[in-house]
mmCIF file of C-alpha atoms in Angstrom:
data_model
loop_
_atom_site.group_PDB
_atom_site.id
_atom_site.type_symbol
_atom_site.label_atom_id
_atom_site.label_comp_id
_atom_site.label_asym_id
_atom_site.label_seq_id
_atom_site.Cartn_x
_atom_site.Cartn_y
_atom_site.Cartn_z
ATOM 1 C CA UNK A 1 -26.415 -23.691 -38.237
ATOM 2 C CA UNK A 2 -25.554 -20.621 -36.509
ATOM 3 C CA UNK A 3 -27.881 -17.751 -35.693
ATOM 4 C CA UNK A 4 -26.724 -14.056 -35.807
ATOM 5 C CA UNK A 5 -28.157 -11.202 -34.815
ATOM 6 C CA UNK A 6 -28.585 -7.858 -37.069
ATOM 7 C CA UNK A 7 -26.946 -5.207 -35.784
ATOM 8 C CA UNK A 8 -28.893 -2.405 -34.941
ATOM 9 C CA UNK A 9 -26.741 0.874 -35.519
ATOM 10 C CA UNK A 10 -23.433 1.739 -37.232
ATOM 11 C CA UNK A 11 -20.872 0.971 -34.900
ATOM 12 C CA UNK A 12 -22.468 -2.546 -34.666
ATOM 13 C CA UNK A 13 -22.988 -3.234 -38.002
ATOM 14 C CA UNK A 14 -19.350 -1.972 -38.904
ATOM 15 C CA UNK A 15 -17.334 -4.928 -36.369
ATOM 16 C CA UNK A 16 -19.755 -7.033 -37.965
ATOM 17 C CA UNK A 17 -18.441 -6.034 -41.548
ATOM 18 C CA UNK A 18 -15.340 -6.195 -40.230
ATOM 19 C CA UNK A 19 -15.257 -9.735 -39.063
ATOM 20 C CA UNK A 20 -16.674 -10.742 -42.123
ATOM 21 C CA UNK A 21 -13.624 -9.552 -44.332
ATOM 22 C CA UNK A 22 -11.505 -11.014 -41.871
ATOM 23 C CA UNK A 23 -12.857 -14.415 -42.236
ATOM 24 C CA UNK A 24 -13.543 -13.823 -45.925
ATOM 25 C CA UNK A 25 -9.357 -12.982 -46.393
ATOM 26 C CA UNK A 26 -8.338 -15.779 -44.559
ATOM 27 C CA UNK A 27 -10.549 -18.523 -46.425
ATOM 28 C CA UNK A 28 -8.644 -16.963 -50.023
ATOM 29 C CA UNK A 29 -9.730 -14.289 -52.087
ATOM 30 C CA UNK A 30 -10.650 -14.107 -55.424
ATOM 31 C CA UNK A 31 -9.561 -10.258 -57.781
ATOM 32 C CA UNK A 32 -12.952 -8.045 -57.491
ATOM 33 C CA UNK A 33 -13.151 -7.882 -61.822
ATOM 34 C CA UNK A 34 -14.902 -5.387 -63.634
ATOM 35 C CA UNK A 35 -14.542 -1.682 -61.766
ATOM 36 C CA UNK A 36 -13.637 1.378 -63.307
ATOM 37 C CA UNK A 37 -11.311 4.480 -62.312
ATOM 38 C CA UNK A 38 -11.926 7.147 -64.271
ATOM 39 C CA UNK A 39 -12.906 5.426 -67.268
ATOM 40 C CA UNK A 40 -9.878 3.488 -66.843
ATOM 41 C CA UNK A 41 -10.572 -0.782 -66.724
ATOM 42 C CA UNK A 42 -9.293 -2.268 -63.028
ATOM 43 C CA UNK A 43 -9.099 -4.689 -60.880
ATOM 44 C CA UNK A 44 -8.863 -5.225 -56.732
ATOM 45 C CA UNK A 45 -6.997 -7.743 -55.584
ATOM 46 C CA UNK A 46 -7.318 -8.374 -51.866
ATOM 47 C CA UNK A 47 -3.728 -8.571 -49.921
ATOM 48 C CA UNK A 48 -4.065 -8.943 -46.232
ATOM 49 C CA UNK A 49 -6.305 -8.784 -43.548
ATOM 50 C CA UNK A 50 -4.076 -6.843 -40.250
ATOM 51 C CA UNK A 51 -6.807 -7.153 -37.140
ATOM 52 C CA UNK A 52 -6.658 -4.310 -34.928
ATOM 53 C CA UNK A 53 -3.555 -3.860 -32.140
ATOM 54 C CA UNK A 54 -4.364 -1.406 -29.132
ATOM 55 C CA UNK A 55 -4.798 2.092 -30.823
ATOM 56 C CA UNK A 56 -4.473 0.572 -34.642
ATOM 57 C CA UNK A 57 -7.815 0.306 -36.240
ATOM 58 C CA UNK A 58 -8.545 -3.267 -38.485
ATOM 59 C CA UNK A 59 -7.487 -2.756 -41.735
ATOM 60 C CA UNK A 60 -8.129 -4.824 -45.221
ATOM 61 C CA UNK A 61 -5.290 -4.183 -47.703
ATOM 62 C CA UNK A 62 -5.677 -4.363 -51.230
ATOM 63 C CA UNK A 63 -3.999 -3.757 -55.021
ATOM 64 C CA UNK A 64 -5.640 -1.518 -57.214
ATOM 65 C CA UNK A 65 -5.103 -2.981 -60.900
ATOM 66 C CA UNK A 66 -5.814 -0.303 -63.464
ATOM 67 C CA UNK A 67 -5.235 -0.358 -67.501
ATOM 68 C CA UNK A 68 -4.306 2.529 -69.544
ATOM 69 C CA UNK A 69 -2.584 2.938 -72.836
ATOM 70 C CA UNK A 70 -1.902 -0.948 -73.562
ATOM 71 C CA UNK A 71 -0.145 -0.512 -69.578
ATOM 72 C CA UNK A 72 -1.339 -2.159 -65.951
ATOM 73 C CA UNK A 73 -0.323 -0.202 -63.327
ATOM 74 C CA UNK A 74 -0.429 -1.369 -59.227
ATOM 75 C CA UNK A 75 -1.572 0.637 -56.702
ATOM 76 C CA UNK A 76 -1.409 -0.715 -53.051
ATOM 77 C CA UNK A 77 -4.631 0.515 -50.929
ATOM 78 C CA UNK A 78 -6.028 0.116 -47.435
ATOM 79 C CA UNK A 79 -9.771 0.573 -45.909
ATOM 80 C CA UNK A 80 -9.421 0.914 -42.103
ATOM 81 C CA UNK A 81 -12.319 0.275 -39.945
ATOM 82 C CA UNK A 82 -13.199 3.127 -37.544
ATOM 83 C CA UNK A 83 -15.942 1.114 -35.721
ATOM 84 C CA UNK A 84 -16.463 4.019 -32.793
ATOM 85 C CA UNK A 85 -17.414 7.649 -33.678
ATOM 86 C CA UNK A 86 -14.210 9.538 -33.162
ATOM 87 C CA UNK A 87 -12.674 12.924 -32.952
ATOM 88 C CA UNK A 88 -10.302 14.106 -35.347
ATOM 89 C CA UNK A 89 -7.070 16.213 -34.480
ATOM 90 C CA UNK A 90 -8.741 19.387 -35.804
ATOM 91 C CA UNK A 91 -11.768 18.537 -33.069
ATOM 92 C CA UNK A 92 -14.449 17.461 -35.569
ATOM 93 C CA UNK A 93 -16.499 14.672 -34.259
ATOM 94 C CA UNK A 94 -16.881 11.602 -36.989
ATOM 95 C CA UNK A 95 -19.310 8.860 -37.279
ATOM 96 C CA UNK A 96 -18.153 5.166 -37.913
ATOM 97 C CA UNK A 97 -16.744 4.776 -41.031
ATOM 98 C CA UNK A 98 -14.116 3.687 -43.703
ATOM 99 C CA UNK A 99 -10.576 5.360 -44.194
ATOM 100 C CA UNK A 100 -9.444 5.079 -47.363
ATOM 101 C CA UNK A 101 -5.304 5.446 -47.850
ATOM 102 C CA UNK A 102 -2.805 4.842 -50.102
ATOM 103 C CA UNK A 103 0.474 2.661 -49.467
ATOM 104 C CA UNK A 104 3.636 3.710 -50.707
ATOM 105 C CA UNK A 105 7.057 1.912 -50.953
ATOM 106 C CA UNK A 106 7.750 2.258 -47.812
ATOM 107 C CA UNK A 107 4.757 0.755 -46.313
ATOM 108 C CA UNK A 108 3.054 4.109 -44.759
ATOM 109 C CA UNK A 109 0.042 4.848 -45.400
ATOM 110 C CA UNK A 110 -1.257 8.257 -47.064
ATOM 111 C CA UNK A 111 -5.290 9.151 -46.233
ATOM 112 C CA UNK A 112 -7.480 9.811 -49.538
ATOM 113 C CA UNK A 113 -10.910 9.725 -48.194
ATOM 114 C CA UNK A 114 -13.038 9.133 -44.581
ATOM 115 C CA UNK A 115 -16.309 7.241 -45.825
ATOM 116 C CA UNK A 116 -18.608 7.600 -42.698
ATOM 117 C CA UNK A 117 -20.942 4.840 -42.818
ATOM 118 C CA UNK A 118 -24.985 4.166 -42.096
ATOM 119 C CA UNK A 119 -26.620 1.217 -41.060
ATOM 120 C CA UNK A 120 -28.422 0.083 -44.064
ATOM 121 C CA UNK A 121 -30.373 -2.782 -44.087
ATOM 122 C CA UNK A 122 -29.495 -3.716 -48.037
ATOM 123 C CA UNK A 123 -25.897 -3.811 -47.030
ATOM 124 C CA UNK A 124 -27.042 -6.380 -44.064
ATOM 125 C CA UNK A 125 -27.607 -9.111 -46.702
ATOM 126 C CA UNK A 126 -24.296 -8.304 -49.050
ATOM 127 C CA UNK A 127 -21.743 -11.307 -48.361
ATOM 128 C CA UNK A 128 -18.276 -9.790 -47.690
ATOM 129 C CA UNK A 129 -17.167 -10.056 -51.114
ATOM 130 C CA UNK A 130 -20.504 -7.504 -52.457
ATOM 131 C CA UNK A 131 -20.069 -5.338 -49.473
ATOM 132 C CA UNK A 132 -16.369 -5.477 -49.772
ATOM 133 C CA UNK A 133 -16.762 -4.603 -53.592
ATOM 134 C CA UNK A 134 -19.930 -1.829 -52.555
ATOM 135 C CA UNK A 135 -17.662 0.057 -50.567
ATOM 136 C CA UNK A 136 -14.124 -0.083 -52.993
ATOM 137 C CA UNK A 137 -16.701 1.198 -56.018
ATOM 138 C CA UNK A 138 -17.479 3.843 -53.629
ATOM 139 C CA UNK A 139 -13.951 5.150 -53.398
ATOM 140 C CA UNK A 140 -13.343 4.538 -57.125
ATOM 141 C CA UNK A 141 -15.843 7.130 -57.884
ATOM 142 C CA UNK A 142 -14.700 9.689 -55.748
ATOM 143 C CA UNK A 143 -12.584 12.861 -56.746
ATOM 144 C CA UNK A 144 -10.166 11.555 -54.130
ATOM 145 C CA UNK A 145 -9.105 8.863 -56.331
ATOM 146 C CA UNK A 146 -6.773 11.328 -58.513
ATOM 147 C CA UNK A 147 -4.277 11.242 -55.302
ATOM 148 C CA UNK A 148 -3.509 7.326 -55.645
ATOM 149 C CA UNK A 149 -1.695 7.992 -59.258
ATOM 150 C CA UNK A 150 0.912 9.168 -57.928
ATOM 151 C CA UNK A 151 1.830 5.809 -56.276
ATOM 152 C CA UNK A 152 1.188 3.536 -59.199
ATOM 153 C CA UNK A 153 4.123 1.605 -60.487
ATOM 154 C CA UNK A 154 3.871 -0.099 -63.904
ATOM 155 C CA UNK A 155 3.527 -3.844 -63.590
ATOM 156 C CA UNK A 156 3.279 -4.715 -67.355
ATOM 157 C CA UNK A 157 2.765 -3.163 -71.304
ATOM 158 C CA UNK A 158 1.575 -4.356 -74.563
ATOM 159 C CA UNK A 159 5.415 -3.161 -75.783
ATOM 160 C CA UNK A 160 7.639 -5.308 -73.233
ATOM 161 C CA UNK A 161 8.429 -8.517 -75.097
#
């Protein structure tokens, strides 16, 4: 059995988050069902786990699954760990948090949202997959969202036989 300790702020509790998505990618995922974007039915699929490299933050990458109109669209995502407060390139200080961004063909990735995160002790007790899940409803129900359409590519429809 192996004892862990609860972290005790955000920076703590965020490697710890991040350590469990790691392991929880690399023992095989499962698709997060039943989210919504904007009304719309989708999906999350979990992709890859890429563990932080000298300046490069850990990142979990994911594909969005949406249906609309008898169509499933794709939509590659990433949430990017920013374990350490930080300061932006326009000065502003920013607590631990999530970075939300977009993928596009090419592999770069576009920023939608910075989620700064709080120690809470409900999330403490969330196995990766909840918190995982906790955090990607989050982002779906942001007016952010809107920005990922414009990457989707159409994956399947009612009409193709």
């Amino acid at each position: 059995m192996t004892v862990s300790t609860s972290p005790v702020n955000a920076s703590d509790f965020l490697n710890h988050k991040a350590a469990d998505i790691q392991s929880w990618f690399k023992s095989g995922t499962q698709p997060i069902e039943g989210l919504n974007v904007r009304k719309m039915p989708a999906r999350v699929e979990p992709l890859e786990y890429i563990p932080s490299r000298e300046k490069a933050k850990n990142k979990a990458r994911f594909k969005l699954i949406v249906s609309k109109n008898f169509k499933l669209w794709s939509i590659n995502l990433e949430m990017s760990f920013f374990c350490q407060p930080w300061l932006s390139n326009d000065g502003i200080a920013n607590p631990p948090g999530l970075l939300f961004s977009v993928i596009d063909d090419e592999d770069t990735a576009h920023p939608i949202e910075y989620l700064p995160t709080v120690f809470e002790y409900e999330e403490e007790d969330m196995s990766a997959p909840q918190w995982f899940s906790f955090w990607i409803q989050k982002i779906l129900k942001r007016p952010s969202i809107k920005i990922v359409f414009a990457y989707k590519q159409l994956i399947s429809s009612e009409l193709d036989d």
